[in-house]
mmCIF file of C-alpha atoms in Angstrom:
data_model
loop_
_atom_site.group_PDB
_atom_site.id
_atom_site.type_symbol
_atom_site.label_atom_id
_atom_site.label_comp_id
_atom_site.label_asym_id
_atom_site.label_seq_id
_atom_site.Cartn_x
_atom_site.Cartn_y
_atom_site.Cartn_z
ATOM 1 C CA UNK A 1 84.739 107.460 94.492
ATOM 2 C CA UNK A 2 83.301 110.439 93.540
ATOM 3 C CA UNK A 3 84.695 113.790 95.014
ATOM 4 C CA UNK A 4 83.206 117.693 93.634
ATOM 5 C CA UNK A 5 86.175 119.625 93.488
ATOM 6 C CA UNK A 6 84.421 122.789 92.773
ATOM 7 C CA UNK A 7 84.095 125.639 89.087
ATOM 8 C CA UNK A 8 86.784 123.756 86.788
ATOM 9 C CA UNK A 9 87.900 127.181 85.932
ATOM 10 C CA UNK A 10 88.456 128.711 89.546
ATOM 11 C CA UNK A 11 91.635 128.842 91.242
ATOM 12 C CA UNK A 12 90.885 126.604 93.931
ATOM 13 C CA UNK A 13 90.476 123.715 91.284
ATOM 14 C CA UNK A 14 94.188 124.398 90.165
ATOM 15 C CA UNK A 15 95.380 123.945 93.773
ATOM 16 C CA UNK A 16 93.658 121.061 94.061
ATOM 17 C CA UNK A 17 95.621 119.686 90.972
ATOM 18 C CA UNK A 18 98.721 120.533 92.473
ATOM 19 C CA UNK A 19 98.181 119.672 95.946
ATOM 20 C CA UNK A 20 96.825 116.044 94.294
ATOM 21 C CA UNK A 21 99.540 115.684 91.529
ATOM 22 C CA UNK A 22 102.187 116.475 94.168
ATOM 23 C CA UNK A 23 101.397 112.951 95.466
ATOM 24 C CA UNK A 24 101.096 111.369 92.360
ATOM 25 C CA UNK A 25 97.153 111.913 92.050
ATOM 26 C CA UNK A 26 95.549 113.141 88.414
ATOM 27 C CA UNK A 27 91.985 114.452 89.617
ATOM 28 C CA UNK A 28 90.743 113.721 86.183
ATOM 29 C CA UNK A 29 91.848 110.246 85.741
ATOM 30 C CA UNK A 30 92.540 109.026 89.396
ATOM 31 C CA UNK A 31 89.665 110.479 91.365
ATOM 32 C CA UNK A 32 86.012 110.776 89.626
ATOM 33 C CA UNK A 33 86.588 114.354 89.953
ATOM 34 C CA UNK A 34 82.805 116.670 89.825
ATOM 35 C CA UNK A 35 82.601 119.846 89.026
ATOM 36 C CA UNK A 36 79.965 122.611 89.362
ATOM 37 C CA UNK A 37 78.776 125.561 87.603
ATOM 38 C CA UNK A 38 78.441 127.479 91.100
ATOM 39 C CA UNK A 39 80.829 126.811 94.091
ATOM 40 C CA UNK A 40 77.680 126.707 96.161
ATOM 41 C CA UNK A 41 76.559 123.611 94.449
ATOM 42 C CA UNK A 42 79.152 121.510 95.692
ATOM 43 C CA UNK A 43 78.044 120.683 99.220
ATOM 44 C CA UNK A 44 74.459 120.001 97.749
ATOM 45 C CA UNK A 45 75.796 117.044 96.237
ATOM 46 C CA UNK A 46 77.653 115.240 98.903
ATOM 47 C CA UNK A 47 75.069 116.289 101.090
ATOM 48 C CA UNK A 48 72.755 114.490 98.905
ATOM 49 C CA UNK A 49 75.118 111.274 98.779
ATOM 50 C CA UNK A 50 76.212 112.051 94.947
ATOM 51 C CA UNK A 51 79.442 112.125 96.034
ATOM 52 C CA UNK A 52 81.921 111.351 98.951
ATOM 53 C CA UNK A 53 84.204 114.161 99.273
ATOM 54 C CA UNK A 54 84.727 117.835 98.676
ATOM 55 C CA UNK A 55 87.641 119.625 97.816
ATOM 56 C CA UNK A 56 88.015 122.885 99.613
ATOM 57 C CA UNK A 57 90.253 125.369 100.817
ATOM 58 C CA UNK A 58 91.273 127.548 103.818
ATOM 59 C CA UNK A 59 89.503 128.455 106.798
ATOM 60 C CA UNK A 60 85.809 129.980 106.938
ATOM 61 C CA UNK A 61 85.248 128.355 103.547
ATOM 62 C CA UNK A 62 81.662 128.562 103.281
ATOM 63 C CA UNK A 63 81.101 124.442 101.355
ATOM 64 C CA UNK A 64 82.982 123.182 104.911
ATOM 65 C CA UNK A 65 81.053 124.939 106.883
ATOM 66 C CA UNK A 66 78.303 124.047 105.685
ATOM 67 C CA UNK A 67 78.843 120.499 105.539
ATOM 68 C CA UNK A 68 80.658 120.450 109.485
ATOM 69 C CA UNK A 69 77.822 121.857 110.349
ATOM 70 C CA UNK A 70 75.321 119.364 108.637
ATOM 71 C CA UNK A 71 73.463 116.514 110.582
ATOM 72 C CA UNK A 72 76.354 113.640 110.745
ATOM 73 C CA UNK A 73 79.057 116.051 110.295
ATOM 74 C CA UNK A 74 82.255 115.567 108.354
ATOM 75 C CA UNK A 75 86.012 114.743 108.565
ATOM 76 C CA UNK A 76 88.480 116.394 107.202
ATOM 77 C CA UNK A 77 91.775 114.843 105.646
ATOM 78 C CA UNK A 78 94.726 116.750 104.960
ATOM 79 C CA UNK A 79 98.040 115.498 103.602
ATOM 80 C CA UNK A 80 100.447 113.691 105.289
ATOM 81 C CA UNK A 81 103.960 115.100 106.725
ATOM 82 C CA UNK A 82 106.170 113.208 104.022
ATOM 83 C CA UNK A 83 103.370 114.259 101.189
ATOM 84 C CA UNK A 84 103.157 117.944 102.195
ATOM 85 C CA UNK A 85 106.941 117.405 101.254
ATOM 86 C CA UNK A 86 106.401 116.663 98.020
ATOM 87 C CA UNK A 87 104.034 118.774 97.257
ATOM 88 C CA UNK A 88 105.701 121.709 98.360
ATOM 89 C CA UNK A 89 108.944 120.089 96.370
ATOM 90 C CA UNK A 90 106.894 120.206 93.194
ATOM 91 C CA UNK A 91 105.350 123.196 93.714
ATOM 92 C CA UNK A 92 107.363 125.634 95.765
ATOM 93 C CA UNK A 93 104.988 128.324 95.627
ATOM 94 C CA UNK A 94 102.888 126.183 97.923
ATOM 95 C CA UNK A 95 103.609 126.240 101.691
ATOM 96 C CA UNK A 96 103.057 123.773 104.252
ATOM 97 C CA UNK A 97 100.113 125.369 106.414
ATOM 98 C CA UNK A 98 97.958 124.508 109.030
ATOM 99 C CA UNK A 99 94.257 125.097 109.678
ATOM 100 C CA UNK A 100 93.756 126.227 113.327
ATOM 101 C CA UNK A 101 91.677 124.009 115.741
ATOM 102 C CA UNK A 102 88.136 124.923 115.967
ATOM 103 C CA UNK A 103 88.173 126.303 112.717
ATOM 104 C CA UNK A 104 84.949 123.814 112.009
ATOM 105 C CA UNK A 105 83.362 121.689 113.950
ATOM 106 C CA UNK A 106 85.249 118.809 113.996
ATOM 107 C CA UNK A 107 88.738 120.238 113.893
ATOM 108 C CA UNK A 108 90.138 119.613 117.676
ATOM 109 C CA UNK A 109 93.642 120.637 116.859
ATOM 110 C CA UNK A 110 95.652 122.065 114.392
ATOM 111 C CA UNK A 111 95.738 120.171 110.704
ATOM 112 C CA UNK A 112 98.710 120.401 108.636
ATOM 113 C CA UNK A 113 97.901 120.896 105.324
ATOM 114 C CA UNK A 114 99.541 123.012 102.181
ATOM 115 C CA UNK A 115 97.892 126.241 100.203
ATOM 116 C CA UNK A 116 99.398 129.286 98.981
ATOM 117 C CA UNK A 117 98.929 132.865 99.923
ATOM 118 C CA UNK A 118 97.147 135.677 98.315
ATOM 119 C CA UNK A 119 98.551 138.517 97.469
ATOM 120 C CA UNK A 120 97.098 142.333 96.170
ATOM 121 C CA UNK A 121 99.209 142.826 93.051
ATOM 122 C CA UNK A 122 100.375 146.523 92.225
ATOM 123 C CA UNK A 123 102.687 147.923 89.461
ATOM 124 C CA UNK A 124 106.317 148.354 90.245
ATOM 125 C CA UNK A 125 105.697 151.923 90.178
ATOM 126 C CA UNK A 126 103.218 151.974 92.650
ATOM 127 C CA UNK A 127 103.855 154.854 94.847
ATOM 128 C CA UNK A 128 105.608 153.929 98.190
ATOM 129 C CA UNK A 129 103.520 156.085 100.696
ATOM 130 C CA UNK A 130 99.998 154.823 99.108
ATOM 131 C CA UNK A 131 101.678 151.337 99.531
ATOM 132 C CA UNK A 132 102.817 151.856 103.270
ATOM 133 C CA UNK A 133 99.736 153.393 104.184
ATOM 134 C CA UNK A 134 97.615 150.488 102.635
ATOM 135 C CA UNK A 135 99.660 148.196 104.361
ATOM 136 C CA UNK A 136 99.334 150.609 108.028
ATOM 137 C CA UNK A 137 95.661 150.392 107.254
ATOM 138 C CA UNK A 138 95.605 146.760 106.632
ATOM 139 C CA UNK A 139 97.970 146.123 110.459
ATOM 140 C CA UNK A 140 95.369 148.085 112.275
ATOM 141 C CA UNK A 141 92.813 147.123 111.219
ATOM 142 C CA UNK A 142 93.751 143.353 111.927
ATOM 143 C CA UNK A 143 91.715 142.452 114.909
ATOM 144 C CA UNK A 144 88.819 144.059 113.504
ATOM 145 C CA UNK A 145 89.389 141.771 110.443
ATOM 146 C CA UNK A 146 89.828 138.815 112.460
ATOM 147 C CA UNK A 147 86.411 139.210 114.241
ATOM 148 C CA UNK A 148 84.777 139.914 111.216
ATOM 149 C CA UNK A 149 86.555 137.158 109.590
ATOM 150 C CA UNK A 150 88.319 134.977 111.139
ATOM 151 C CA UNK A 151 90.322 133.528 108.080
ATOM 152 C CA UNK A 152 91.699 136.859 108.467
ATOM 153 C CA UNK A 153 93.868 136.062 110.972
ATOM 154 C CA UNK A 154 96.283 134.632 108.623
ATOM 155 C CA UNK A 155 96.623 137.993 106.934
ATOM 156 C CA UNK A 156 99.485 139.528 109.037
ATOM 157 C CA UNK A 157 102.944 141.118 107.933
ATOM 158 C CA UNK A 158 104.799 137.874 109.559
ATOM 159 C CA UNK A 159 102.699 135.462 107.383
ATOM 160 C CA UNK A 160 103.332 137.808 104.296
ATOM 161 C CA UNK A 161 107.225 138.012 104.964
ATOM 162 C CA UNK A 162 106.790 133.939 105.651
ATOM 163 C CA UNK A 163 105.280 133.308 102.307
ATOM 164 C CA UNK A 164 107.246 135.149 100.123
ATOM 165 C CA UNK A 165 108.915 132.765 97.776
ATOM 166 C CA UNK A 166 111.531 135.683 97.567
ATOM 167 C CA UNK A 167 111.510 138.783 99.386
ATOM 168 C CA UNK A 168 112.513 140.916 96.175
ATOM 169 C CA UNK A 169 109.116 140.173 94.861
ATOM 170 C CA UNK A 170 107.657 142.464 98.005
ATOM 171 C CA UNK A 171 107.189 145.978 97.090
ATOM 172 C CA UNK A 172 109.602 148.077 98.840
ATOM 173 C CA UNK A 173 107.270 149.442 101.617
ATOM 174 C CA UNK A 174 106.522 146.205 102.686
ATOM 175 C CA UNK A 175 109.080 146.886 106.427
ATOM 176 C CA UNK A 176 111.370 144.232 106.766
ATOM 177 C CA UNK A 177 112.768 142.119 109.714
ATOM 178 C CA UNK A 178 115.902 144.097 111.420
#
């Protein structure tokens, strides 16, 4: 079966290689793995029956919406409890996950599921009272950020502290938990 899995080159194609290999799957050999030249190609062709599936990440993502929102409507599949597991086994900096009910149409509770968080990178010297302020700015403005976007809601210091693999790789401004 044919499933797009998006630009070969973007980052959300490497997840999907881990997330798959974690459970034993080679995209390239196992599934008949499509990709695009544009992300917003890729629900254009299972829309159009070229293909079954579509690879995809996080909440908000614009090739789910679309297709949840499409006449028929779609189900989503996320890994199961014992393969989140593994795949969080092979690749720690994965972390099991879940995408919130309602997030599309379609989603009527909570789905477990794996990704990894994004971080802003800075250099080690980065200077600690820019950093605490970005990271003031970034708390209050959260709600804001949620309404505007609601995959935004993930983006909160308890998530960040959560997904750490270590906490040493936090820059020091970054307040801890007493």
């Amino acid at each position: 079966q044919k499933v797009v899995l998006g630009v070969r080159t973007s980052g959300l194609v490497t997840l999907g290689r881990q997330v798959f290999s974690g459970i034993g799957i080679d995209i390239d050999r196992d599934l008949q793995a499509l990709y695009v030249e544009q992300a917003a190609e890729s629900p254009r062709i299972v829309l159009a029956g070229q293909a079954v599936g579509l690879w995809g990440a996080g909440e908000g993502w614009p090739g789910f919406t679309q297709l949840a929102q499409s006449p028929g409507g779609s189900r989503f599949l996320g890994p199961s409890p014992a393969q989140i597991a593994r795949i969080v086994e092979k690749y720690p900096l994965l972390k099991a996950m879940e995408v919130s009910a309602g997030a599309y149409p379609g989603i009527e509770r909570p789905l477990p599921t794996v990704g990894s968080v994004n971080l802003i990178l800075v250099r080690a010297d980065f200077d600690d009272l820019r950093a605490a302020a970005f990271i003031d700015a970034m708390q209050a403005a959260a709600a804001d950020m949620r309404t505007a976007l609601p995959q935004a809601a993930f983006s909160t210091l308890a998530n960040t502290l959560a997904s750490a693999p270590s906490p040493e790789l936090l820059h020091r401004a970054v307040p801890r938990p007493r």
